[in-house]
Amino acid sequence: MPFFTIITATYNAAATLPRLLDSLSEQTCRDFELIIQDGASTDDTVAVAESYRDKLPALSLASEPDTGIYDAWNKALGRIRGAWVLFLGADDRLAAADVLENVVAALDAQPTENADGLLFASGGVAVTTAADIPLRYIPSRTIGAVRSLRAAAMPVPFPGLFVRSSLLTLHRFDASLRIAGDYEFLCQTWREDSQSLRLPFLVTNMTTGGLSSQQAYAAFGVKETIDAADRHYGNAWTPKRRRDYRLTRILSALYTFLPHSAPWIHNALRRIRNKSSLPVWQRRHAEPLPLFSPKQVPIFIISFNRLVCLHRLINWLEENGLTNIIIVDNASTYPPLLEYLDSLPYRVVRLPENKGHLAVWQCGLFSDILDHQYFVVTDPDVLPDEACPEDAILCFYNQLMAYPPITKCGFSLRLDDIPFEYPLREPVLEMEGRYWQSPLPDGSGFFAPIDTTFALYRPGIKPDEPRWFKGIRLAPPYVARHLPWYELTADDESRFYTNCIKTQSSFWSAADNATLKKENLALRAKINELEHQVDLLSKSLKNQAVMLCYNSLRSLKKKIFHEKH
């Protein structure tokens, strides 16, 4: 019995089917069968499929009329032999030659007690042009999947979802549906988040242009989805959803009869409703995104007399294949750190003076990168959580594509495990907790300012611009720890560091009481400075995250320094 079954439904797909078949024939894992269910094509689809039998010996092909993709999938289910099933379109392709090999490794790595209960394994999907140029990246989020289903939303991209075959012996797709049959199937079968494994890598490149991606058919998809949610969970047709559906019907008509003007009208309606512009991948003539590879993104680490933190961060980056590292050292003097910097295989730029938390910009040495590339900037003492998936950079990029006004996206900072003994615990919770209070519509993160917490920046972002403050922090599992919050005893390194410390962007780095008192004064000055900047900024921006930052700064200052109202 093969480990995987790949199912694809075809109809007159002779021109696009080789894209899928070539990607399957290149797989390093050969433990799979391919079932092609053709809908009685009138072109050369069957002949194209037959020509791949030498490359794909476990190919099963049938051609007969069907009523649509879900009817074709149901017909194919009678022939499956694999333990896990993946449904792909005839113009999709697996994202890399080792995708199936990586899925096997991820499933094999699960403890027996967990593996037995797994019904789904979900990876990311890249929406691409026919030339494989990405238009959008869709990461997989299995946490909260059932909640998403109840909210009439697709929790994971279906072309990246492996389904245990035992489910498919008991459940079928609703062949009467045109667009939402995959959503309805998950409503039948996905009962607990724990039934799924999140695969932290791209599984499929999905070509745009299917019915579900076309605005002209959006109303069909919305109605089918909400009807399915209503059947399975009840009370899905809320007044708001009815209003939204009526608007979607109007938009679908616009895209059908006025295809060239519809995006402009659509954007105007979004502005009236105080929403951001239509994302590029939803426009009729979507522009391809710049080619983006997380492993090629420059990672700037601002270093100053912190060895242990830097070493831990670099280890994490290396483990996740992020090795385009540039260390910008702020004139450190700690001898063990200097020795470590000398031993690294990465680019190390030693500044003649301490430029502070904006050293990457203020040193003037990296304009070629900052003006033209996406890049990451972080302090060395921000360490991604051990449960953080390896596709964090890709998820940051996805949010920047979804929200054009946002200039950077990064990790949220963990607050739930800060030791009670940490002297500044309450001020930290007061200030940092505000950054968890303005969620994105899909719950994937929060609108919140970011300083030098680990974040991905757009090209051309400068600290003196008002838009500098417009950021997103992702929700768990994309969180990091600010390591100084966990240092309760001073060692030689921390004592050396606190003797050298100056006012910096992060207020929470000192470890001894005398320095903490000194930093309180610096904190007050910093808050005054930020209040002034945000006060000016708030006159021209409507971003709620900016106002949250503004109010939290004022509240924190009053709490710490007992100012009168």
Coordinates of C-alpha atoms in Angstrom, one line a residue:
M1 CA 0.0 0.0 0.0
P2 CA 1.5 3.4 -1.0
F3 CA 1.9 6.1 1.7
F4 CA 0.3 8.8 -0.4
T5 CA -2.5 9.0 -3.0
I6 CA -2.6 12.1 -5.2
I7 CA -6.0 12.8 -6.8
T8 CA -6.6 15.3 -9.6
A9 CA -9.7 15.9 -11.6
T10 CA -9.2 17.0 -15.2
Y11 CA -11.3 18.3 -18.1
N12 CA -9.6 19.6 -21.2
A13 CA -6.4 20.1 -19.3
A14 CA -3.9 19.0 -21.9
A15 CA -2.0 22.4 -21.8
T16 CA -1.7 22.5 -18.0
L17 CA -1.5 18.9 -16.8
P18 CA 2.3 18.5 -17.5
R19 CA 2.9 21.2 -14.8
L20 CA 1.5 18.8 -12.2
L21 CA 2.9 15.6 -13.7
D22 CA 6.4 17.0 -14.0
S23 CA 6.4 18.0 -10.3
L24 CA 5.2 14.6 -9.3
S25 CA 7.8 12.8 -11.4
E26 CA 10.5 14.8 -9.7
Q27 CA 9.6 13.8 -6.2
T28 CA 12.4 12.2 -4.1
C29 CA 9.8 10.2 -2.3
R30 CA 8.3 7.7 -4.7
D31 CA 5.9 6.0 -2.3
F32 CA 2.7 7.4 -3.9
E33 CA 0.1 6.7 -6.4
L34 CA -1.6 9.2 -8.8
I35 CA -5.3 8.9 -9.6
I36 CA -6.4 11.1 -12.6
Q37 CA -10.2 11.3 -12.9
D38 CA -11.0 12.9 -16.2
G39 CA -14.4 14.2 -17.2
A40 CA -14.5 12.9 -20.7
S41 CA -12.1 15.5 -22.1
T42 CA -12.4 16.4 -25.8
D43 CA -8.7 17.5 -26.1
D44 CA -5.5 15.5 -25.6
T45 CA -5.7 15.3 -21.8
V46 CA -5.9 11.5 -21.7
A47 CA -3.0 11.2 -24.2
V48 CA -0.9 13.6 -22.2
A49 CA -1.6 11.6 -19.0
E50 CA -0.8 8.3 -20.7
S51 CA 2.6 9.7 -21.9
Y52 CA 3.7 9.9 -18.3
R53 CA 3.3 6.2 -17.4
D54 CA 7.0 5.5 -17.6
K55 CA 7.8 8.4 -15.2
L56 CA 4.7 7.7 -13.0
P57 CA 4.2 3.9 -13.0
A58 CA 1.6 4.0 -10.2
L59 CA -0.7 6.2 -12.3
S60 CA -4.4 5.2 -12.4
L61 CA -6.5 6.9 -15.2
A62 CA -10.2 6.9 -15.8
S63 CA -12.2 9.1 -18.2
E64 CA -16.0 9.5 -17.9
P65 CA -18.5 12.3 -17.7
D66 CA -19.0 14.0 -14.3
T67 CA -21.0 16.9 -12.9
G68 CA -18.0 18.8 -11.6
I69 CA -14.8 18.6 -9.5
Y70 CA -16.4 17.2 -6.4
D71 CA -18.3 14.5 -8.3
A72 CA -14.9 13.6 -10.0
W73 CA -13.2 13.4 -6.6
N74 CA -15.9 11.1 -5.3
K75 CA -15.4 8.8 -8.3
A76 CA -11.7 8.7 -7.6
L77 CA -12.1 7.9 -4.0
G78 CA -13.3 4.4 -4.9
R79 CA -9.8 3.6 -6.1
I80 CA -7.5 5.0 -3.4
R81 CA -4.9 2.8 -1.7
G82 CA -2.7 5.3 0.1
A83 CA -2.7 6.1 3.8
W84 CA -2.8 9.9 3.1
V85 CA -4.7 11.6 0.3
L86 CA -3.8 15.0 -1.3
F87 CA -6.2 16.7 -3.8
L88 CA -4.5 18.8 -6.5
G89 CA -5.7 20.8 -9.5
A90 CA -4.5 19.9 -12.9
D91 CA -2.5 23.1 -13.1
D92 CA -1.1 22.9 -9.6
R93 CA 2.4 21.6 -8.8
L94 CA 4.2 20.5 -5.6
A95 CA 6.3 23.3 -4.4
A96 CA 9.6 21.4 -4.3
A97 CA 11.1 18.0 -5.2
D98 CA 11.3 17.0 -1.5
V99 CA 7.7 17.9 -0.4
L100 CA 6.5 14.4 0.0
E101 CA 9.7 13.3 1.7
N102 CA 9.3 16.1 4.2
V103 CA 5.7 15.2 4.9
V104 CA 6.7 11.6 5.6
A105 CA 9.4 12.8 8.0
A106 CA 7.0 15.2 9.8
L107 CA 4.5 12.4 10.3
D108 CA 7.1 9.9 11.4
A109 CA 8.4 12.3 13.9
Q110 CA 5.1 12.4 15.8
P111 CA 4.8 10.4 19.0
T112 CA 2.6 7.3 18.7
E113 CA -0.1 8.7 21.0
N114 CA -0.4 11.8 18.8
A115 CA 0.0 10.1 15.4
D116 CA -2.9 7.7 15.9
G117 CA -5.3 10.6 16.3
L118 CA -4.1 12.7 13.3
L119 CA -6.6 13.0 10.5
F120 CA -5.1 16.0 8.7
A121 CA -1.6 17.3 7.9
S122 CA -1.6 20.8 6.5
G123 CA 1.1 22.8 4.8
G124 CA 1.3 26.2 3.1
V125 CA 0.3 27.1 -0.5
A126 CA 1.7 29.7 -2.9
V127 CA -0.8 31.2 -5.3
T128 CA 1.1 31.7 -8.5
T129 CA 0.8 32.7 -12.1
A130 CA 1.1 29.9 -14.8
A131 CA 4.8 30.8 -14.9
D132 CA 5.2 30.0 -11.2
I133 CA 5.6 33.6 -10.2
P134 CA 4.0 34.0 -6.7
L135 CA 1.0 36.3 -6.2
R136 CA 0.2 35.3 -2.6
Y137 CA 1.5 33.0 0.1
I138 CA -1.1 31.2 2.3
P139 CA 0.5 29.7 5.4
S140 CA -1.3 26.9 7.2
R141 CA -2.8 27.6 10.6
T142 CA -4.3 24.6 12.3
I143 CA -4.6 26.3 15.7
G144 CA -8.2 27.5 15.8
A145 CA -9.2 25.5 12.7
V146 CA -12.5 24.4 14.1
R147 CA -13.3 27.9 15.3
S148 CA -12.6 29.1 11.7
L149 CA -15.0 26.5 10.3
R150 CA -17.7 27.6 12.7
A151 CA -17.1 31.2 11.5
A152 CA -17.8 30.1 7.9
A153 CA -14.1 30.4 7.0
M154 CA -11.7 28.0 5.4
P155 CA -9.0 27.3 8.0
V156 CA -6.3 25.9 5.8
P157 CA -5.6 26.0 2.0
F158 CA -7.1 22.7 0.7
P159 CA -4.3 22.1 -2.0
G160 CA -1.9 21.8 0.9
L161 CA -4.0 19.5 3.1
F162 CA -3.2 15.8 3.4
V163 CA -6.3 13.8 4.6
R164 CA -6.1 10.4 6.2
S165 CA -7.7 8.0 3.8
S166 CA -9.8 6.3 6.6
L167 CA -11.9 9.5 6.7
L168 CA -12.6 9.2 3.0
T169 CA -14.1 5.8 3.3
L170 CA -16.8 7.3 5.5
H171 CA -17.3 10.7 4.0
R172 CA -17.7 12.1 0.5
F173 CA -17.8 15.6 -1.0
D174 CA -21.2 17.2 -1.8
A175 CA -21.3 17.0 -5.6
S176 CA -24.1 19.6 -5.8
L177 CA -21.7 22.3 -4.7
R178 CA -19.5 24.3 -7.2
I179 CA -17.0 26.0 -5.0
A180 CA -17.4 25.2 -1.3
G181 CA -17.3 21.4 -1.4
D182 CA -13.9 21.3 0.3
Y183 CA -15.2 23.6 3.1
E184 CA -18.3 21.4 3.6
F185 CA -16.2 18.3 3.7
L186 CA -14.1 19.8 6.6
C187 CA -17.3 20.7 8.4
Q188 CA -18.2 17.0 8.3
T189 CA -14.9 15.7 9.5
W190 CA -12.8 18.2 11.5
R191 CA -14.0 18.2 15.1
E192 CA -10.9 19.1 17.1
D193 CA -7.8 21.2 16.4
S194 CA -5.7 18.3 17.8
Q195 CA -6.7 16.1 14.9
S196 CA -4.3 18.1 12.7
L197 CA -0.6 18.5 12.2
R198 CA 0.8 21.8 10.9
L199 CA 3.5 21.3 8.3
P200 CA 5.8 24.4 8.5
F201 CA 6.6 24.5 4.8
L202 CA 5.0 25.1 1.4
V203 CA 3.4 22.1 -0.1
T204 CA 1.7 23.3 -3.3
N205 CA 2.0 26.0 -5.9
M206 CA -1.6 26.7 -6.9
T207 CA -2.2 28.5 -10.2
T208 CA -4.6 31.4 -9.9
G209 CA -7.7 31.5 -12.1
G210 CA -10.0 28.8 -10.7
L211 CA -13.6 29.6 -9.9
S212 CA -12.9 30.2 -6.2
S213 CA -10.3 32.8 -7.0
Q214 CA -12.5 34.9 -9.4
Q215 CA -14.5 37.8 -8.0
A216 CA -17.2 37.1 -10.6
Y217 CA -18.0 33.8 -8.7
A218 CA -17.5 35.2 -5.2
A219 CA -21.3 35.3 -4.5
F220 CA -21.6 31.6 -5.3
G221 CA -18.8 30.7 -2.9
V222 CA -20.1 32.9 -0.1
K223 CA -23.6 31.5 -0.3
E224 CA -22.5 27.9 -0.5
T225 CA -20.1 28.4 2.4
I226 CA -22.6 30.1 4.7
D227 CA -25.3 27.5 3.8
A228 CA -22.9 24.7 4.7
A229 CA -22.0 26.4 8.0
D230 CA -25.7 26.8 8.7
R231 CA -26.4 23.1 8.1
H232 CA -23.5 21.9 10.3
Y233 CA -23.4 24.6 13.1
G234 CA -26.6 26.6 12.9
N235 CA -27.3 30.3 12.9
A236 CA -24.7 31.1 10.3
W237 CA -26.8 33.6 8.4
T238 CA -26.3 36.5 10.8
P239 CA -27.6 39.9 9.8
K240 CA -24.1 41.1 9.0
R241 CA -23.4 38.1 6.8
R242 CA -26.7 38.7 4.9
R243 CA -25.6 42.3 4.3
D244 CA -22.1 41.2 3.2
Y245 CA -23.6 38.6 0.9
R246 CA -25.8 41.2 -0.8
L247 CA -22.8 43.4 -1.3
T248 CA -20.9 40.4 -2.7
R249 CA -23.7 39.7 -5.2
I250 CA -23.4 43.3 -6.4
L251 CA -19.6 43.0 -6.7
S252 CA -19.9 39.7 -8.6
A253 CA -22.2 41.3 -11.1
L254 CA -19.8 44.2 -11.5
Y255 CA -16.9 41.8 -12.2
T256 CA -19.0 39.9 -14.6
F257 CA -20.4 42.8 -16.7
L258 CA -17.7 45.6 -16.0
P259 CA -14.5 43.5 -15.5
H260 CA -12.1 46.4 -16.2
S261 CA -13.9 49.0 -14.0
A262 CA -14.9 46.6 -11.2
P263 CA -11.6 46.8 -9.2
W264 CA -11.8 50.6 -9.0
I265 CA -15.4 50.5 -7.9
H266 CA -14.6 47.7 -5.4
N267 CA -11.7 49.8 -3.9
A268 CA -14.0 52.8 -3.6
L269 CA -16.6 50.8 -1.7
R270 CA -13.8 49.4 0.6
R271 CA -12.7 53.0 1.4
I272 CA -16.3 54.0 2.2
R273 CA -16.4 51.1 4.6
N274 CA -13.1 52.2 6.1
K275 CA -11.2 49.1 4.8
S276 CA -7.8 48.9 3.2
S277 CA -7.4 48.7 -0.6
L278 CA -8.2 45.5 -2.4
P279 CA -5.2 43.1 -2.0
V280 CA -3.3 42.7 -5.3
W281 CA -4.1 39.0 -5.7
Q282 CA -7.8 39.8 -5.8
R283 CA -7.5 42.2 -8.6
R284 CA -8.4 41.1 -12.1
H285 CA -4.9 42.0 -13.5
A286 CA -2.9 41.1 -10.4
E287 CA 0.8 42.1 -10.6
P288 CA 3.2 39.4 -9.6
L289 CA 5.0 39.8 -6.3
P290 CA 8.7 40.3 -6.3
L291 CA 10.5 36.9 -6.2
F292 CA 10.9 36.2 -2.5
S293 CA 12.9 33.5 -0.8
P294 CA 13.0 33.6 3.1
K295 CA 16.4 31.9 3.1
Q296 CA 17.9 34.8 1.1
V297 CA 16.5 37.6 3.2
P298 CA 19.2 39.7 4.9
I299 CA 19.0 39.3 8.7
F300 CA 20.5 42.3 10.5
I301 CA 21.4 41.7 14.2
I302 CA 22.3 44.8 16.2
S303 CA 25.0 43.7 18.6
F304 CA 26.3 45.3 21.8
N305 CA 28.2 43.4 24.5
R306 CA 25.7 40.5 24.5
L307 CA 27.3 37.1 23.7
V308 CA 25.0 34.4 25.1
C309 CA 21.9 36.0 23.5
L310 CA 23.6 36.5 20.2
H311 CA 24.9 32.9 20.1
R312 CA 21.4 31.5 20.8
L313 CA 19.8 33.6 18.2
I314 CA 22.3 32.6 15.5
N315 CA 21.8 29.0 16.4
W316 CA 18.1 29.4 15.8
L317 CA 18.6 31.1 12.5
E318 CA 21.0 28.4 11.3
E319 CA 18.6 25.6 12.4
N320 CA 15.9 27.2 10.2
G321 CA 18.2 27.8 7.2
L322 CA 18.4 31.6 7.6
T323 CA 22.1 32.2 7.0
N324 CA 22.2 35.6 5.2
I325 CA 23.2 37.1 8.5
I326 CA 24.8 40.6 8.9
I327 CA 25.9 41.6 12.4
V328 CA 26.1 45.3 13.1
D329 CA 28.2 45.7 16.2
N330 CA 27.8 48.9 18.2
A331 CA 31.5 49.2 19.3
S332 CA 31.3 46.3 21.7
T333 CA 34.2 45.9 24.2
Y334 CA 33.3 42.6 25.9
P335 CA 36.3 40.3 25.1
P336 CA 34.5 37.0 24.8
L337 CA 32.0 38.6 22.4
L338 CA 34.8 40.0 20.2
E339 CA 36.4 36.6 20.0
Y340 CA 33.0 35.1 19.0
L341 CA 32.5 37.7 16.3
D342 CA 35.9 36.9 14.9
S343 CA 35.0 33.2 14.6
L344 CA 31.7 33.7 12.7
P345 CA 31.5 32.9 9.0
Y346 CA 29.0 35.8 8.5
R347 CA 29.5 39.5 7.7
V348 CA 30.4 41.4 10.8
V349 CA 30.4 45.3 10.6
R350 CA 32.0 46.9 13.6
L351 CA 31.0 50.5 14.1
P352 CA 33.5 52.9 15.6
E353 CA 30.8 54.2 18.0
N354 CA 27.5 53.0 19.5
K355 CA 24.7 54.1 17.1
G356 CA 22.0 52.6 19.3
H357 CA 19.0 50.7 18.2
L358 CA 18.9 52.4 14.8
A359 CA 22.4 51.5 13.9
V360 CA 21.4 49.6 10.7
W361 CA 20.0 52.9 9.3
Q362 CA 22.2 55.5 10.9
C363 CA 25.6 53.9 10.0
G364 CA 24.8 54.6 6.3
L365 CA 26.5 51.4 5.1
F366 CA 23.5 49.3 4.0
S367 CA 21.5 51.6 1.6
D368 CA 21.8 49.1 -1.2
I369 CA 19.9 46.5 0.9
L370 CA 17.5 48.8 2.9
D371 CA 16.3 50.7 -0.2
H372 CA 15.8 47.7 -2.5
Q373 CA 15.2 44.5 -0.6
Y374 CA 13.0 43.0 2.2
F375 CA 15.1 42.6 5.3
V376 CA 14.9 41.6 8.9
V377 CA 16.2 43.7 11.8
T378 CA 16.4 42.4 15.4
D379 CA 18.2 42.9 18.7
P380 CA 20.3 39.9 19.7
D381 CA 18.2 39.3 22.8
V382 CA 14.9 38.5 21.0
L383 CA 14.7 34.7 20.6
P384 CA 11.9 33.0 18.7
D385 CA 10.0 30.5 20.9
E386 CA 10.9 26.8 20.7
A387 CA 7.4 26.1 19.3
C388 CA 7.7 28.7 16.6
P389 CA 7.3 27.2 13.1
E390 CA 10.1 27.6 10.6
D391 CA 8.1 29.5 8.1
A392 CA 7.9 32.7 10.2
I393 CA 9.6 34.9 7.6
L394 CA 7.2 33.7 4.9
C395 CA 4.3 34.5 7.2
F396 CA 5.7 38.0 7.9
Y397 CA 5.9 38.6 4.1
N398 CA 2.4 37.3 3.6
Q399 CA 1.0 39.9 6.0
L400 CA 2.9 42.7 4.3
M401 CA 1.3 41.6 1.0
A402 CA -2.1 41.5 2.6
Y403 CA -1.8 45.0 4.3
P404 CA 0.0 47.4 1.9
P405 CA 0.0 50.3 4.5
I406 CA 1.9 48.2 7.0
T407 CA 5.7 48.7 6.9
K408 CA 6.9 45.8 9.0
C409 CA 5.7 42.5 10.5
G410 CA 7.3 40.5 13.3
F411 CA 6.9 38.3 16.3
S412 CA 4.7 39.1 19.3
L413 CA 6.6 38.9 22.6
R414 CA 5.6 36.2 25.1
L415 CA 4.2 37.6 28.3
D416 CA 2.7 34.6 30.0
D417 CA 5.9 33.1 31.5
I418 CA 7.8 36.2 32.7
P419 CA 9.1 35.3 36.2
F420 CA 7.3 37.0 39.0
E421 CA 10.7 37.9 40.4
Y422 CA 11.6 40.1 37.5
P423 CA 11.6 43.7 38.9
L424 CA 9.9 45.3 35.9
R425 CA 7.4 42.6 35.3
E426 CA 4.3 44.8 36.0
P427 CA 5.5 47.7 33.8
V428 CA 6.3 45.2 31.0
L429 CA 2.9 43.6 31.2
E430 CA 1.2 47.0 31.3
M431 CA 3.0 48.3 28.2
E432 CA 3.6 45.2 26.1
G433 CA 0.1 43.8 26.8
R434 CA -1.4 46.7 24.8
Y435 CA 0.2 45.3 21.7
W436 CA -2.1 42.2 21.9
Q437 CA -5.4 44.2 21.8
S438 CA -6.0 45.2 18.2
P439 CA -6.4 41.8 16.3
L440 CA -6.4 41.4 12.6
P441 CA -9.7 40.4 11.1
D442 CA -8.6 36.7 10.6
G443 CA -7.0 36.5 14.1
S444 CA -3.5 35.8 12.7
G445 CA -1.9 38.7 14.5
F446 CA -2.3 42.2 15.9
F447 CA -1.9 45.8 14.6
A448 CA 0.9 47.0 16.8
P449 CA 4.1 49.2 16.6
I450 CA 7.5 47.4 16.5
D451 CA 10.9 48.8 17.4
T452 CA 13.8 46.4 17.0
T453 CA 11.9 43.3 17.9
F454 CA 12.5 40.6 15.2
A455 CA 10.6 41.9 12.2
L456 CA 10.6 41.9 8.4
Y457 CA 10.7 45.3 6.8
R458 CA 9.6 46.6 3.4
P459 CA 12.3 48.1 1.2
G460 CA 12.8 51.8 1.6
I461 CA 11.5 52.2 5.2
K462 CA 13.2 55.0 7.2
P463 CA 12.9 55.6 11.0
D464 CA 12.1 59.3 10.4
E465 CA 9.0 58.6 8.4
P466 CA 5.5 58.6 10.0
R467 CA 4.7 55.2 8.5
W468 CA 7.6 53.7 10.5
F469 CA 5.2 52.9 13.4
K470 CA 2.7 50.9 11.3
G471 CA 3.4 47.3 12.1
I472 CA 1.8 43.9 12.7
R473 CA 2.8 41.4 15.4
L474 CA 1.8 37.8 14.6
A475 CA -0.2 35.7 17.0
P476 CA 1.0 32.4 18.6
P477 CA 2.8 30.2 17.7
Y478 CA 4.8 33.1 16.1
V479 CA 6.1 34.5 19.3
A480 CA 9.5 35.3 20.8
R481 CA 11.0 35.8 24.2
H482 CA 12.8 39.0 25.2
L483 CA 15.6 37.2 27.1
P484 CA 16.6 39.8 29.7
W485 CA 13.1 39.4 31.2
Y486 CA 14.2 35.9 32.3
E487 CA 17.6 36.9 33.7
L488 CA 17.1 36.9 37.5
T489 CA 20.8 36.7 38.5
A490 CA 23.7 38.6 37.2
D491 CA 26.7 36.8 35.7
D492 CA 29.9 38.3 34.4
E493 CA 28.4 39.1 31.0
S494 CA 25.3 40.8 32.4
R495 CA 27.4 42.9 34.8
F496 CA 29.7 44.0 32.1
Y497 CA 26.7 44.9 29.9
T498 CA 24.9 46.9 32.6
N499 CA 28.0 48.8 33.2
C500 CA 28.0 49.8 29.5
I501 CA 24.3 50.2 28.9
K502 CA 22.9 53.4 27.5
T503 CA 19.4 54.6 26.7
Q504 CA 18.1 52.2 24.0
S505 CA 14.9 51.4 22.1
S506 CA 14.1 48.6 24.5
F507 CA 13.7 49.6 28.1
W508 CA 13.8 46.2 29.6
S509 CA 17.5 45.1 29.3
A510 CA 19.1 45.8 32.7
A511 CA 19.6 43.2 35.4
D512 CA 20.5 45.0 38.7
N513 CA 18.4 47.3 40.8
A514 CA 20.6 50.4 40.6
T515 CA 20.6 50.2 36.8
L516 CA 16.8 49.6 36.8
K517 CA 16.3 52.9 38.7
K518 CA 18.5 54.7 36.3
E519 CA 16.6 53.1 33.4
N520 CA 13.3 54.3 34.9
L521 CA 14.5 57.9 34.3
A522 CA 15.6 57.0 30.8
L523 CA 12.2 55.3 30.3
R524 CA 10.4 58.5 31.3
A525 CA 12.4 60.5 28.8
K526 CA 11.8 57.9 26.1
I527 CA 8.1 57.8 26.7
N528 CA 7.9 61.6 26.4
E529 CA 9.8 61.4 23.1
L530 CA 7.5 58.7 21.8
E531 CA 4.4 60.5 23.0
H532 CA 5.4 63.6 21.0
Q533 CA 6.1 61.5 17.9
V534 CA 2.8 59.6 18.1
D535 CA 0.9 62.8 19.0
L536 CA 2.1 64.3 15.7
L537 CA 1.5 61.0 13.8
S538 CA -2.1 60.6 15.1
K539 CA -3.1 63.8 13.4
S540 CA -2.7 62.2 10.0
L541 CA -3.2 58.5 10.6
K542 CA -6.3 56.4 11.4
N543 CA -4.4 53.3 12.4
Q544 CA -5.8 52.0 15.7
A545 CA -2.5 50.4 16.6
V546 CA -0.9 53.8 16.7
M547 CA -3.5 55.2 19.1
L548 CA -3.2 52.1 21.3
C549 CA 0.5 52.7 21.5
Y550 CA -0.1 56.4 22.3
N551 CA -2.6 55.6 25.1
S552 CA -0.4 52.8 26.6
L553 CA 2.6 55.1 26.7
R554 CA 0.6 57.8 28.6
S555 CA -0.9 55.2 31.0
L556 CA 2.5 53.6 31.6
K557 CA 4.1 56.9 32.4
K558 CA 1.4 57.9 34.9
K559 CA 1.6 54.5 36.6
I560 CA 5.4 54.4 36.9
F561 CA 6.0 58.0 37.8
H562 CA 2.7 58.8 39.6
E563 CA 1.9 61.8 37.5
K564 CA -1.3 63.7 38.2
H565 CA -4.1 63.8 35.7

